[in-house]
Coordinates of C-alpha atoms in Angstrom, one line a residue:
M1 CA -65.2 -78.8 -11.2
D2 CA -68.6 -77.6 -9.8
S3 CA -69.6 -74.5 -11.5
S4 CA -72.1 -73.4 -9.7
P5 CA -72.8 -69.4 -8.8
D6 CA -71.4 -67.4 -5.0
P7 CA -74.5 -67.7 -3.3
G8 CA -72.6 -63.6 -1.9
I9 CA -72.1 -61.8 -4.9
A10 CA -75.4 -60.5 -6.5
R11 CA -75.0 -61.0 -10.3
S12 CA -76.2 -58.4 -12.3
S13 CA -77.3 -59.3 -16.3
G14 CA -78.7 -58.3 -19.7
P15 CA -77.4 -54.4 -20.9
G16 CA -79.9 -52.7 -19.3
S17 CA -78.6 -53.0 -16.1
A18 CA -74.3 -52.3 -17.5
R19 CA -75.5 -48.9 -19.0
A20 CA -77.4 -47.9 -15.4
S21 CA -74.1 -49.0 -13.4
L22 CA -72.3 -47.1 -15.8
L23 CA -74.3 -43.5 -15.7
A24 CA -73.1 -42.6 -11.8
P25 CA -69.8 -42.0 -12.6
A26 CA -70.4 -40.7 -16.1
A27 CA -72.7 -38.3 -14.4
V28 CA -69.7 -37.8 -11.8
V29 CA -67.0 -37.2 -15.0
V30 CA -69.2 -34.4 -17.1
V31 CA -69.9 -32.7 -13.3
G32 CA -66.2 -33.0 -13.0
L33 CA -65.2 -31.9 -16.1
A34 CA -67.5 -28.7 -16.0
V35 CA -65.9 -27.5 -12.1
T36 CA -62.9 -28.5 -13.0
V37 CA -62.9 -26.1 -16.0
L38 CA -64.7 -23.1 -14.0
A39 CA -62.5 -23.4 -11.5
S40 CA -59.2 -23.1 -13.6
G41 CA -60.4 -19.8 -15.2
A42 CA -61.3 -18.4 -11.9
A43 CA -58.0 -19.5 -10.4
A44 CA -56.4 -17.9 -13.1
V45 CA -57.9 -14.3 -12.4
A46 CA -57.6 -15.4 -8.8
H47 CA -53.9 -15.7 -8.9
D48 CA -53.3 -12.0 -11.4
A49 CA -55.9 -10.6 -8.5
S50 CA -53.1 -11.6 -6.3
V51 CA -50.1 -10.8 -8.5
R52 CA -51.1 -7.2 -8.6
A53 CA -52.5 -6.7 -4.4
D54 CA -48.7 -8.1 -3.6
M55 CA -47.7 -5.0 -6.2
I56 CA -50.0 -2.6 -4.2
E57 CA -48.3 -3.8 -0.9
H58 CA -45.6 -3.6 -2.2
A59 CA -44.8 -0.8 -3.1
H60 CA -47.2 0.4 0.0
T61 CA -44.2 -0.5 2.8
R62 CA -42.2 0.9 0.5
I63 CA -43.5 4.3 -0.3
Q64 CA -43.8 4.5 3.1
A65 CA -40.0 3.7 3.6
V66 CA -38.4 6.1 1.6
A67 CA -41.3 8.7 3.9
R68 CA -40.0 7.5 6.9
V69 CA -37.0 8.4 5.6
L70 CA -36.8 11.7 3.7
D71 CA -39.5 12.5 7.4
S72 CA -35.9 11.5 9.7
T73 CA -33.5 13.7 7.5
A74 CA -36.4 16.7 8.1
T75 CA -36.5 15.7 12.2
Q76 CA -31.9 16.4 11.9
V77 CA -32.6 19.5 10.6
V78 CA -34.8 20.5 12.8
A79 CA -32.9 19.7 15.6
L80 CA -30.2 21.5 14.1
Q81 CA -32.2 24.7 13.0
A82 CA -33.3 24.1 17.4
L83 CA -29.6 24.0 17.7
Y84 CA -29.0 28.2 17.0
R85 CA -32.0 29.7 19.0
A86 CA -31.2 27.9 21.4
S87 CA -28.3 30.6 21.6
E88 CA -26.4 32.5 20.7
E89 CA -23.4 31.3 20.0
V90 CA -22.6 28.0 18.3
E91 CA -19.9 27.5 18.1
P92 CA -18.3 25.0 14.9
S93 CA -16.8 22.5 17.7
E94 CA -20.3 22.3 18.5
F95 CA -21.7 22.0 15.0
D96 CA -19.0 19.0 14.8
T97 CA -20.6 17.4 17.9
F98 CA -24.2 17.8 17.3
A99 CA -24.6 17.6 13.0
A100 CA -21.7 14.1 13.8
T101 CA -23.7 12.9 16.1
L102 CA -27.1 13.3 13.8
L103 CA -25.1 11.8 10.6
A104 CA -24.3 8.8 12.5
S105 CA -28.3 8.2 13.5
G106 CA -29.8 8.7 9.9
D107 CA -28.7 8.5 6.1
A108 CA -28.0 12.6 5.3
A109 CA -24.9 13.2 4.1
A110 CA -23.1 15.9 5.2
F111 CA -24.7 19.0 7.3
E112 CA -23.9 22.6 7.1
W113 CA -23.4 26.4 8.6
V114 CA -24.6 28.2 5.9
P115 CA -24.8 32.9 7.2
R116 CA -25.9 35.7 6.3
V117 CA -22.6 37.9 4.9
R118 CA -24.2 40.4 3.9
A119 CA -22.0 42.9 1.7
A120 CA -20.1 45.1 3.4
D121 CA -18.8 42.0 6.2
R122 CA -17.4 39.7 3.3
A123 CA -14.0 41.0 4.4
A124 CA -13.5 40.4 7.7
W125 CA -16.1 37.3 7.5
E126 CA -13.5 35.8 4.8
A127 CA -10.5 37.4 6.6
A128 CA -12.1 35.4 10.7
H129 CA -13.4 32.2 8.3
M130 CA -12.3 32.0 5.0
P131 CA -9.1 32.5 4.2
V132 CA -10.0 30.6 0.3
G133 CA -13.0 33.6 1.0
I134 CA -16.2 33.5 -1.1
T135 CA -16.7 31.2 -4.0
E136 CA -19.3 30.3 -6.6
R137 CA -19.1 28.5 -9.9
G138 CA -17.2 29.0 -13.5
G139 CA -16.0 28.1 -16.4
A140 CA -13.1 26.9 -15.1
G141 CA -14.6 26.0 -11.9
L142 CA -14.7 27.5 -8.4
Q143 CA -13.9 31.2 -9.0
P144 CA -14.3 34.3 -5.5
A145 CA -17.8 35.8 -6.2
G146 CA -18.9 38.3 -7.6
A147 CA -20.7 41.6 -5.4
R148 CA -24.5 41.3 -4.6
Q149 CA -25.9 42.9 -1.6
E150 CA -25.3 39.5 0.9
Y151 CA -23.8 35.8 0.4
F152 CA -25.3 32.7 1.5
P153 CA -21.1 31.1 1.4
V154 CA -21.3 27.5 3.5
E155 CA -18.6 28.4 7.8
V156 CA -19.2 24.4 8.9
V157 CA -19.4 21.2 7.1
V158 CA -19.6 17.9 8.3
P159 CA -18.5 15.7 7.6
L160 CA -15.1 17.7 6.1
R161 CA -12.7 15.3 4.6
P162 CA -15.3 13.9 2.3
N163 CA -17.3 17.9 2.1
Q164 CA -14.1 20.5 1.7
R165 CA -14.6 21.8 -1.5
A166 CA -18.0 22.9 -1.0
L167 CA -16.2 25.1 1.9
G168 CA -17.5 28.8 1.3
F169 CA -19.4 27.4 -1.8
D170 CA -21.8 31.0 -1.3
L171 CA -25.1 29.1 -1.8
G172 CA -27.5 32.1 -3.3
S173 CA -25.2 31.9 -6.3
E174 CA -27.0 29.1 -8.2
S175 CA -30.3 30.3 -8.7
D176 CA -31.4 26.9 -7.9
R177 CA -30.2 27.0 -4.4
A178 CA -31.3 31.3 -4.1
D179 CA -34.9 30.8 -5.5
M180 CA -35.0 27.8 -2.3
L181 CA -33.3 29.9 0.2
A182 CA -35.6 33.1 -1.1
K183 CA -38.7 30.9 -0.4
A184 CA -37.6 28.2 2.7
R185 CA -36.9 32.6 4.1
A186 CA -39.6 33.9 3.3
T187 CA -42.3 30.9 4.5
G188 CA -40.0 30.2 7.4
R189 CA -40.6 27.0 6.7
I190 CA -37.9 23.8 6.3
L191 CA -37.8 23.2 2.6
A192 CA -36.2 20.8 0.7
G193 CA -35.1 21.4 -3.3
G194 CA -35.1 19.6 -6.0
P195 CA -32.3 18.1 -7.6
V196 CA -28.7 20.5 -8.4
E197 CA -25.0 19.0 -9.3
L198 CA -23.0 19.5 -5.4
V199 CA -19.9 21.3 -5.7
Q200 CA -18.7 18.2 -3.6
G201 CA -18.4 16.7 -6.8
G202 CA -22.3 14.1 -7.5
T203 CA -26.1 14.7 -8.4
G204 CA -27.9 15.1 -4.8
F205 CA -31.0 18.0 -2.7
L206 CA -30.7 19.8 0.0
T207 CA -32.6 19.9 2.8
V208 CA -33.1 23.9 4.3
A209 CA -34.4 25.7 7.3
P210 CA -33.9 28.8 8.1
V211 CA -32.7 29.7 11.6
V212 CA -34.2 33.8 12.3
R213 CA -33.0 35.9 15.3
E214 CA -35.1 39.0 16.8
G215 CA -32.3 42.5 16.0
E216 CA -31.7 41.8 12.9
D217 CA -33.0 43.7 10.2
D218 CA -35.3 40.9 9.0
G219 CA -34.2 38.1 11.5
L220 CA -32.7 35.5 9.8
V221 CA -29.7 34.9 10.6
G222 CA -28.3 32.1 8.2
F223 CA -29.5 27.8 7.0
V224 CA -29.1 24.8 8.5
V225 CA -28.4 22.8 5.0
S226 CA -28.5 18.8 5.3
V227 CA -27.2 17.4 1.3
S228 CA -28.7 14.4 1.2
V229 CA -27.8 11.8 -2.2
A230 CA -30.4 10.0 -3.5
S231 CA -29.5 6.7 -3.6
D232 CA -28.6 6.7 -0.8
V233 CA -31.7 7.6 0.7
L234 CA -33.1 5.3 -1.6
T235 CA -30.7 2.4 -0.4
A236 CA -31.0 2.9 3.9
A237 CA -34.9 3.3 3.5
L238 CA -35.2 -0.6 0.9
A239 CA -32.2 -2.3 1.8
P240 CA -33.6 -3.2 4.8
L241 CA -36.8 -4.9 2.8
P242 CA -35.9 -8.2 0.7
D243 CA -35.4 -7.7 -2.5
D244 CA -39.4 -8.4 -4.6
N245 CA -37.7 -7.2 -8.9
L246 CA -39.2 -3.3 -7.6
V247 CA -37.9 -0.4 -9.6
V248 CA -39.0 3.0 -7.1
R249 CA -38.5 6.2 -8.6
L250 CA -38.4 9.2 -6.2
F251 CA -39.3 12.8 -7.2
R252 CA -39.4 16.4 -5.5
E253 CA -43.4 16.9 -6.3
E254 CA -43.8 20.7 -5.8
E255 CA -44.2 23.7 -7.3
G256 CA -42.0 25.2 -8.3
V257 CA -39.7 23.0 -7.5
K258 CA -39.8 19.4 -9.6
G259 CA -36.7 17.5 -10.2
T260 CA -35.9 13.0 -10.4
L261 CA -34.1 12.7 -7.4
G262 CA -33.1 8.9 -8.1
S263 CA -34.0 5.6 -8.6
W264 CA -33.6 2.5 -7.2
P265 CA -31.8 -0.5 -7.8
A266 CA -29.1 1.5 -9.7
G267 CA -29.6 0.8 -13.3
A268 CA -33.2 -1.4 -13.1
V269 CA -36.1 -0.9 -15.6
G270 CA -39.7 -1.4 -15.3
A271 CA -41.4 -3.9 -17.2
A272 CA -45.5 -2.7 -17.1
P273 CA -45.9 0.9 -17.0
T274 CA -49.5 0.9 -16.9
S275 CA -48.5 -1.1 -13.6
I276 CA -47.4 1.7 -12.3
V277 CA -48.0 2.6 -8.3
S278 CA -47.3 5.7 -7.5
E279 CA -47.7 8.3 -5.2
V280 CA -46.8 11.9 -3.3
V281 CA -45.4 11.9 0.3
E282 CA -46.9 15.5 2.0
L283 CA -43.7 15.9 4.4
S284 CA -42.8 19.0 6.8
S285 CA -40.1 19.4 4.5
G286 CA -42.6 19.4 1.5
A287 CA -44.0 16.5 -1.2
F288 CA -42.5 14.1 -2.6
R289 CA -43.9 11.4 -5.3
V290 CA -42.1 7.8 -5.0
E291 CA -42.8 5.7 -8.2
V292 CA -42.4 1.9 -7.9
E293 CA -42.9 -0.7 -10.9
P294 CA -42.9 -4.2 -11.5
T295 CA -39.6 -5.7 -13.0
S296 CA -40.0 -7.8 -15.9
G297 CA -38.5 -10.6 -12.9
F298 CA -41.3 -9.6 -10.8
E299 CA -43.5 -10.7 -13.0
A300 CA -40.7 -14.4 -13.3
S301 CA -41.0 -15.0 -9.6
H302 CA -44.8 -14.9 -9.4
R303 CA -45.8 -16.7 -12.7
S304 CA -48.0 -19.2 -11.1
A305 CA -49.2 -22.5 -11.7
A306 CA -52.0 -23.4 -9.8
P307 CA -54.6 -22.8 -13.5
R308 CA -53.0 -26.5 -14.6
W309 CA -52.3 -27.3 -10.9
V310 CA -56.7 -27.1 -10.8
L311 CA -57.6 -28.3 -13.5
T312 CA -54.9 -31.5 -13.8
A313 CA -56.1 -31.8 -9.7
G314 CA -59.9 -31.6 -10.9
L315 CA -59.6 -34.3 -13.9
M316 CA -58.0 -36.4 -10.6
F317 CA -60.7 -35.3 -8.3
T318 CA -63.1 -36.1 -11.3
A319 CA -61.2 -40.3 -11.7
L320 CA -61.1 -41.0 -7.9
L321 CA -65.0 -39.9 -6.6
A322 CA -66.3 -43.0 -8.1
G323 CA -64.3 -44.9 -6.2
Y324 CA -64.1 -42.4 -3.4
V325 CA -68.7 -42.7 -3.7
R326 CA -68.5 -46.5 -3.8
L327 CA -65.6 -46.4 -0.2
L328 CA -68.8 -43.6 0.9
G329 CA -70.5 -46.5 2.9
S330 CA -67.8 -49.0 4.4
R331 CA -66.3 -45.4 5.6
A332 CA -69.4 -44.1 7.2
A333 CA -69.6 -47.5 9.2
A334 CA -66.4 -46.7 10.9
A335 CA -67.4 -43.5 11.2
R336 CA -69.6 -44.1 13.3
E337 CA -67.4 -46.7 15.2
H338 CA -64.9 -44.1 15.0
A339 CA -67.7 -41.8 17.2
A340 CA -68.7 -44.4 19.0
M341 CA -65.5 -44.9 20.6
L342 CA -64.7 -41.2 21.0
T343 CA -67.6 -40.9 23.1
R344 CA -66.7 -43.4 25.2
E345 CA -63.4 -42.3 25.5
M346 CA -64.9 -38.8 26.6
E347 CA -66.7 -41.1 29.4
E348 CA -64.0 -42.0 31.4
R349 CA -62.7 -39.4 30.5
R350 CA -65.4 -37.3 32.3
R351 CA -65.5 -40.4 35.6
A352 CA -62.4 -39.2 36.2
E353 CA -62.4 -35.5 35.9
A354 CA -65.1 -35.8 38.9
A355 CA -63.2 -39.1 41.1
A356 CA -60.1 -35.8 40.5
V357 CA -62.2 -33.5 41.3
E358 CA -63.7 -35.0 44.4
L359 CA -60.6 -35.7 45.5
E360 CA -58.9 -32.4 45.4
A361 CA -62.4 -30.9 47.5
R362 CA -61.5 -34.3 49.5
F363 CA -58.2 -33.5 50.5
R364 CA -58.3 -29.6 50.7
A365 CA -61.4 -30.2 53.7
L366 CA -58.8 -32.9 55.0
A367 CA -55.6 -29.7 54.3
E368 CA -57.9 -26.9 55.5
E369 CA -59.9 -28.8 58.8
A370 CA -55.8 -29.9 59.5
P371 CA -55.2 -29.1 63.2
V372 CA -51.7 -27.4 61.6
G373 CA -50.9 -24.5 59.4
I374 CA -50.3 -26.8 56.2
Y375 CA -48.1 -24.4 53.2
L376 CA -46.7 -25.9 49.7
L377 CA -43.8 -23.2 48.5
Q378 CA -42.5 -23.1 45.1
D379 CA -40.9 -21.0 41.6
G380 CA -40.4 -19.0 45.4
R381 CA -43.8 -18.2 46.2
F382 CA -46.3 -19.6 47.7
Q383 CA -48.6 -22.4 45.6
Y384 CA -51.7 -23.4 49.2
V385 CA -52.0 -22.5 52.2
N386 CA -54.7 -23.6 55.2
H387 CA -57.0 -21.0 57.0
R388 CA -54.1 -22.1 60.2
F389 CA -50.5 -20.9 58.2
A390 CA -52.1 -17.6 58.0
K391 CA -53.6 -17.7 61.1
A392 CA -49.8 -18.1 63.1
F393 CA -48.9 -15.3 60.8
G394 CA -51.5 -12.8 62.0
M395 CA -52.6 -12.5 58.1
A396 CA -55.4 -14.9 55.5
P397 CA -54.4 -17.1 53.2
A398 CA -55.3 -14.3 50.0
D399 CA -53.1 -12.1 51.5
V400 CA -49.5 -14.2 52.2
H401 CA -48.0 -14.1 48.8
T402 CA -43.9 -14.6 49.4
P403 CA -42.3 -15.9 52.3
D404 CA -40.3 -12.0 52.1
E405 CA -43.7 -11.1 53.8
L406 CA -43.6 -13.5 56.6
P407 CA -41.0 -12.8 59.5
A408 CA -38.6 -15.4 58.6
T409 CA -34.6 -16.2 57.4
G410 CA -34.4 -18.1 53.9
E411 CA -33.0 -20.7 55.6
A412 CA -37.2 -21.5 58.1
W413 CA -37.8 -22.9 54.9
L414 CA -35.9 -25.6 53.2
P415 CA -36.8 -29.2 54.3
G416 CA -35.9 -29.5 57.7
D417 CA -37.1 -28.6 61.2
A418 CA -36.5 -25.6 62.9
E419 CA -38.1 -22.6 64.7
I420 CA -39.1 -19.2 64.5
E421 CA -40.5 -16.7 67.2
V422 CA -43.9 -13.8 66.2
D423 CA -45.1 -11.9 68.0
G424 CA -43.5 -13.8 71.8
R425 CA -44.9 -16.6 69.7
T426 CA -43.1 -19.6 68.8
L427 CA -44.3 -21.6 65.9
Q428 CA -42.5 -25.2 65.0
L429 CA -41.9 -25.4 60.9
H430 CA -41.9 -28.8 59.8
A431 CA -40.7 -28.7 55.6
V432 CA -39.5 -31.9 53.3
H433 CA -39.2 -31.1 49.5
T434 CA -41.4 -32.8 46.4
Q435 CA -41.4 -32.3 42.7
I436 CA -45.2 -31.2 40.8
D437 CA -45.7 -30.8 37.5
G438 CA -42.6 -32.1 37.1
R439 CA -40.2 -28.7 38.7
E440 CA -39.3 -28.8 42.5
A441 CA -41.6 -27.2 46.0
V442 CA -41.4 -28.0 49.7
I443 CA -44.3 -29.5 51.8
G444 CA -44.9 -28.6 55.1
T445 CA -46.1 -27.5 58.6
V446 CA -46.7 -24.3 60.0
N447 CA -47.3 -25.9 64.6
D448 CA -48.0 -23.0 67.7
V449 CA -45.6 -24.7 70.3
T450 CA -45.9 -21.5 72.9
E451 CA -48.4 -22.9 74.5
A452 CA -47.4 -26.8 74.5
R453 CA -43.8 -25.3 75.1
R454 CA -45.6 -22.9 78.6
S455 CA -46.7 -26.1 79.5
E456 CA -44.4 -28.2 79.9
S457 CA -42.3 -25.3 82.0
E458 CA -44.6 -25.3 84.6
R459 CA -44.9 -29.1 85.4
Q460 CA -41.1 -28.1 85.2
R461 CA -41.0 -25.8 87.6
A462 CA -43.9 -27.2 89.8
E463 CA -41.6 -31.1 89.8
Q464 CA -38.0 -28.7 90.9
L465 CA -40.6 -26.7 93.1
E466 CA -41.8 -30.2 95.5
A467 CA -37.9 -31.2 95.3
L468 CA -36.7 -28.2 96.2
G469 CA -39.4 -28.4 99.4
V470 CA -39.0 -32.0 100.4
L471 CA -35.1 -30.8 100.6
A472 CA -35.6 -28.5 102.3
A473 CA -37.9 -29.8 105.1
S474 CA -35.4 -32.4 105.9
I475 CA -33.5 -29.9 106.0
A476 CA -35.4 -28.1 108.5
H477 CA -36.3 -30.5 110.7
D478 CA -32.2 -32.3 110.7
F479 CA -31.4 -28.7 111.3
N480 CA -33.5 -28.1 114.3
N481 CA -32.8 -31.3 116.3
L482 CA -28.8 -29.6 116.2
L483 CA -30.1 -26.2 117.6
A484 CA -32.3 -28.2 120.6
V485 CA -29.2 -29.5 121.9
I486 CA -27.6 -26.0 121.5
L487 CA -30.1 -23.5 123.2
G488 CA -29.9 -26.7 125.9
N489 CA -26.8 -26.2 126.5
V490 CA -26.5 -22.2 126.8
S491 CA -29.5 -22.5 129.3
M492 CA -26.8 -24.7 131.4
A493 CA -24.4 -23.1 131.1
Q494 CA -27.3 -19.9 132.2
M495 CA -27.6 -21.7 135.0
R496 CA -24.3 -22.2 135.7
A497 CA -22.7 -18.7 135.7
G498 CA -24.9 -17.9 138.4
Q499 CA -24.9 -13.8 136.5
S500 CA -25.8 -13.1 133.4
S501 CA -24.5 -12.7 130.4
S502 CA -24.3 -10.6 128.0
L503 CA -22.5 -13.4 125.2
L504 CA -25.7 -16.1 126.9
A505 CA -27.9 -14.0 126.0
E506 CA -26.6 -13.5 122.4
A507 CA -26.6 -17.5 122.5
E508 CA -29.9 -17.9 123.1
Q509 CA -31.1 -14.8 120.8
A510 CA -29.4 -16.6 117.4
V511 CA -30.6 -20.1 118.3
L512 CA -34.1 -19.3 118.8
R513 CA -33.9 -17.0 115.5
A514 CA -32.6 -20.7 114.0
Q515 CA -35.8 -22.4 114.9
G516 CA -36.9 -19.4 113.4
L517 CA -35.4 -20.0 110.2
T518 CA -36.6 -23.8 109.9
S519 CA -39.9 -23.3 111.3
Q520 CA -39.8 -20.5 108.1
L521 CA -38.2 -23.0 106.2
S522 CA -41.1 -26.2 106.7
S523 CA -43.2 -24.0 106.0
F524 CA -41.9 -22.6 102.5
A525 CA -41.5 -26.7 102.1
R526 CA -45.2 -27.0 103.0
G527 CA -46.4 -24.3 100.7
G528 CA -47.1 -21.5 103.3
E529 CA -45.3 -17.8 103.1
P530 CA -43.2 -16.9 106.2
V531 CA -45.6 -15.2 108.6
R532 CA -45.8 -11.2 109.0
V533 CA -46.6 -9.6 112.8
P534 CA -46.9 -6.0 113.4
M535 CA -43.0 -5.2 114.0
D536 CA -41.0 -2.1 116.4
V537 CA -38.5 -1.0 113.6
G538 CA -36.4 0.6 115.9
P539 CA -35.1 -3.5 117.7
V540 CA -34.7 -4.9 114.6
V541 CA -32.3 -0.8 113.7
R542 CA -30.2 -1.4 117.3
E543 CA -29.6 -5.7 117.0
A544 CA -28.5 -5.7 113.6
V545 CA -25.7 -2.2 114.6
A546 CA -24.7 -4.4 117.2
F547 CA -24.7 -8.0 114.1
A548 CA -22.2 -5.3 112.0
L549 CA -19.7 -4.5 114.4
R550 CA -19.7 -7.7 116.7
G551 CA -15.5 -7.5 117.5
S552 CA -14.1 -4.5 117.0
A553 CA -13.4 -1.2 118.9
A554 CA -16.6 1.0 117.1
T555 CA -19.5 1.8 119.1
A556 CA -22.7 2.7 117.7
S557 CA -25.7 5.2 118.7
V558 CA -29.3 4.4 117.9
D559 CA -31.5 7.5 118.7
V560 CA -35.3 6.0 117.5
E561 CA -37.7 8.4 116.7
A562 CA -40.8 8.1 118.9
G563 CA -43.5 7.3 117.3
V564 CA -42.4 5.7 114.4
W565 CA -44.6 3.5 112.2
A566 CA -44.4 -0.5 112.8
V567 CA -44.0 -2.7 109.7
N568 CA -45.3 -5.7 108.1
G569 CA -42.5 -8.5 109.0
D570 CA -40.5 -11.5 110.6
S571 CA -38.7 -11.5 113.4
S572 CA -37.0 -14.6 113.5
Q573 CA -35.6 -13.7 109.7
Q574 CA -31.9 -12.8 110.0
I575 CA -31.1 -10.2 110.2
G576 CA -30.4 -8.2 107.3
R577 CA -32.7 -10.4 105.6
A578 CA -35.6 -9.8 107.7
H579 CA -39.6 -10.2 104.8
V580 CA -41.1 -6.8 105.0

């Protein structure tokens, strides 16, 4: 067995060479471990910052959602206030209809109309509106309201069924409600109150808007009131949002009007008081404070294994880096080859694109110089028309967009042949069906055949006239021969009669006129015009009258005034058809 060394393999010798070959991997390991530790720590810090930023972003999203619902309720109260300001008297049915519409699009639990009733008007108001009377809360529930200078009872409430118990209840009978009404009355603006125990049951808060009209002692007619339940408001605002394990609390935050209105989700407990995001929202109805606190579930859902993964990835990267260095040379060669291949492909693509541009330019020049109009119709629009197409319709190519702009029906643009008339010209259309970019299209031509048709018509007319002239010459020749025989016989009959005969004279005149007609027919056959000469109109009229009365017992007298002008005419024409 030959044990000689392979000449293609370089062998190292000695411990120095072995130590040198380990220096690069050792350096990679040291640097990789240092970078891995630093990256893992940075990942942990970045994760904590990301969790905090994510929590703040979600908190602000929820705060804005709650603010929108609260502002929507205030806007609805203003709309009801405008209803009372716009009308001297609002019927309960009108309030029901308008309030029901607002309830369908909003998140309030109920809307109420609370009029101002003076003590002197209490009995009349109760008789007209509330047989049960004006009530207030007592030890055993609701009881008749005590004597006061004025009352603010609930006259109308929508919806009625769950809130019927509130009818007649005097909002001014309790200090918190009375203070809210007084403040709204004094400022004249819409105002939301703090948490109150609702007469119809449960806890909620009221938003009131004073209705003021001219003619009252201080202008106050009553209040439009919305009843809101904090849990309903928070549910309407937050239920559409994804559950991110956050507790949202709503507070009334204004001087003299404070208190916790509610929280959402019900029963949820925050787990990170130091991470609470709190924001005061200023609305038209007052200031509200919204707090958002993460629960333990939020921390768990945002716990990340990123630092551990960074550490693991760093170690793996360190282990693979040495192998990568060895492969770097071969990959660099492969990259250079790939770059050369891409360069060749790009060059070929540039040549192909240049050839395509040149070919397109040739075809476009061919289309523009074509002796007929050319068009491409696709997706209901002209994608291309040349200048002859546009000129055929009296337009510029840039102004041609759709077939509806042209004086032709939609069927004219279908594949096949068609003719249309445009401004007295005849346009011949020829179209074929094709596909371009995988979509249906029609390519066609438009040719103005007006002059060709006119030339063809004139040629046919000339041929017809030529044929008619040959026929007319033949007929005139034969007819003239017959007239010569007749004229000879008439002349011999006159000589034998021995005396003048008017009938023979008339016959002779008729034969002479017939000979004149044959002369005219011959002239027409040679392309000439009738021979017109000045002639006296009197004999023509007398001869025409005599011709018309021949064979009848009637007689006529023709009196032609002297000095009548002569006319240009052909005396050889038949009576009644002379050319003048």
